[in-house]
Coordinates of C-alpha atoms in Angstrom, one line a residue:
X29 CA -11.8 5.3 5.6
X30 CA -8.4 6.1 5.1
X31 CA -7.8 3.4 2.2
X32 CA -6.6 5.0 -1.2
X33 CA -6.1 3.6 -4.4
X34 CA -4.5 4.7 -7.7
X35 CA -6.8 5.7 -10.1
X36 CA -5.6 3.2 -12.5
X37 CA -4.2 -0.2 -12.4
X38 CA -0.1 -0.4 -13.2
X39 CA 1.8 -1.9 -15.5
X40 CA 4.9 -4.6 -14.9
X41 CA 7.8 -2.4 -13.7
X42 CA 6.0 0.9 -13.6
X43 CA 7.0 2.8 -10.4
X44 CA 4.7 4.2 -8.0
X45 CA 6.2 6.9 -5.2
X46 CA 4.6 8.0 -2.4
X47 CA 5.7 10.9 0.0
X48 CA 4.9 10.4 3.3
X49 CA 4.1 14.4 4.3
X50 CA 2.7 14.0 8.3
X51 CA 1.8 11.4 10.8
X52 CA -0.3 11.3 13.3
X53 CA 0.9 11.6 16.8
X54 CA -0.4 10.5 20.3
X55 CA -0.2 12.9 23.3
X56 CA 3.1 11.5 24.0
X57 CA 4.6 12.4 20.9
X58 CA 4.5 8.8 19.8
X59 CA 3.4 8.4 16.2
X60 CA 0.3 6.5 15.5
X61 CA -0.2 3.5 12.6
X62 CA 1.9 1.5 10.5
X63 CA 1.8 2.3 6.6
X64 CA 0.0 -0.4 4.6
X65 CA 0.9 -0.6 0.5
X66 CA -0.6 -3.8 -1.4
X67 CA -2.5 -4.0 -4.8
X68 CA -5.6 -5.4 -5.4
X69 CA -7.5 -6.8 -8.9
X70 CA -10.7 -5.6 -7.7
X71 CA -11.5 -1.9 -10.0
X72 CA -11.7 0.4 -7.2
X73 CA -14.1 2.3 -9.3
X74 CA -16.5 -0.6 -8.2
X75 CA -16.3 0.2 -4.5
X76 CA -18.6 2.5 -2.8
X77 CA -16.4 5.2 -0.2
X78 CA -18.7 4.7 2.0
X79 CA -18.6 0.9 2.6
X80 CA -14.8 1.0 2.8
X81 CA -13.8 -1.1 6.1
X82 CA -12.0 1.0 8.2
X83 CA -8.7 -1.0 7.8
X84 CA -7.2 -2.8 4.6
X85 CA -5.8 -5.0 7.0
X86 CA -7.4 -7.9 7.8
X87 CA -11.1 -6.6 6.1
X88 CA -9.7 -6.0 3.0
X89 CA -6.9 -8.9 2.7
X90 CA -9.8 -11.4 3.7
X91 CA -11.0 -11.0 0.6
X92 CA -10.0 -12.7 -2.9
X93 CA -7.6 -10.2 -5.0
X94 CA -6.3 -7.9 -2.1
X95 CA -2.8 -8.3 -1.0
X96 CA -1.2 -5.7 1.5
X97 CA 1.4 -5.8 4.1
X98 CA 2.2 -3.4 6.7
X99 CA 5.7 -1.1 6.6
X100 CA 6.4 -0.6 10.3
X101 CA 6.2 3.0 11.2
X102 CA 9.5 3.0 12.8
X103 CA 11.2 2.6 9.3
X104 CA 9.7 5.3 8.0
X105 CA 9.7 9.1 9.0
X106 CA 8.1 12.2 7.3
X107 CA 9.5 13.3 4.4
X108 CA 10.4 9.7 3.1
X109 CA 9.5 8.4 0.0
X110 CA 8.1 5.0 -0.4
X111 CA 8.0 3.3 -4.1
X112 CA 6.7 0.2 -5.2
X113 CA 6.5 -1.4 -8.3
X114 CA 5.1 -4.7 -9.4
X115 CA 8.2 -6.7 -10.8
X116 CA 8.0 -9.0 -13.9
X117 CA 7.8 -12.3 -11.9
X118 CA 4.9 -11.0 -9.6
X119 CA 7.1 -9.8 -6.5
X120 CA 5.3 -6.3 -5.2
X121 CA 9.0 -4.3 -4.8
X122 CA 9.7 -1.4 -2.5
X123 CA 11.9 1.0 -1.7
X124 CA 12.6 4.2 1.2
X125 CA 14.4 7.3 -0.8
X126 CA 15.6 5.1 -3.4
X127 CA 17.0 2.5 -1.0
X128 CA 15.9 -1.2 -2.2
X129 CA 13.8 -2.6 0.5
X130 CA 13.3 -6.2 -1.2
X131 CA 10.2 -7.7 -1.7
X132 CA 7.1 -6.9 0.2
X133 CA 4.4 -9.4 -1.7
X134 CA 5.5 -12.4 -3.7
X135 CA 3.5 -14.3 -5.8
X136 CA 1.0 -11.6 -7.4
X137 CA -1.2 -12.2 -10.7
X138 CA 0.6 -10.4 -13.5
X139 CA -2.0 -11.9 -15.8
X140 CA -4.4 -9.6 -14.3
X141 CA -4.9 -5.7 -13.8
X142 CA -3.1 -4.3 -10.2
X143 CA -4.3 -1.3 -8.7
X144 CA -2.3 0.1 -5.8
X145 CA -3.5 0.9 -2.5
X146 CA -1.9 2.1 0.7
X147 CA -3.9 3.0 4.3
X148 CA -2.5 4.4 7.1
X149 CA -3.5 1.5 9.7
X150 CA -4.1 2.7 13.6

């Protein structure tokens, strides 16, 4: 599976980056996938790698306390770098090289521990 998680969950406000190094690309020279970043309050330590769905999205966002959305892959190239952070008020915030995207997730449990996790869907 190509679902990842940090190996801890984050605090309010702390910033997680991501460099996106490669993509995958068809024989037409069309990449492949959207990038999917969402949290979850499930200890990924409590997951076995090898029952991992395939996709977060929807077999991991059916489930209670996993949240994910998808960036589209044409707003993001190789060589960017995607940050998110969960804000104080429970919005999951990104950003492209340091450019405020807005929110991606409202409404998150701050009351609770947030791991990160990002898949490379398609």
């Amino acid at each position: 599976s190509g679902i990842v998680f940090s190996d801890r969950p984050v605090v309010v406000d702390e910033k997680v980056s991501i460099e996106l190094t490669e993509y995958w690309y068809d024989r037409k020279g069309s990449s492949k996938g959207d990038l999917v970043l969402g949290v979850t309050t499930v200890d990924p330590f409590t997951l076995e790698s090898a029952n991992l769905p395939p996709n977060a999205i929807p077999h991991l966002t059916n489930r209670e306390g996993y949240w994910a959305m998808r960036i589209r892959r044409q707003r993001i190239v190789p060589g960017d770098v995607m940050t998110v952070f969960v804000s104080s008020v429970g919005n999951l915030m990104y950003s492209v090289n340091d450019k405020d995207k807005g929110v991606l997730i409202p409404d998150l449990p701050t009351d609770q521990p947030l791991w990160v996790m990002m898949d490379m869907d398609g």
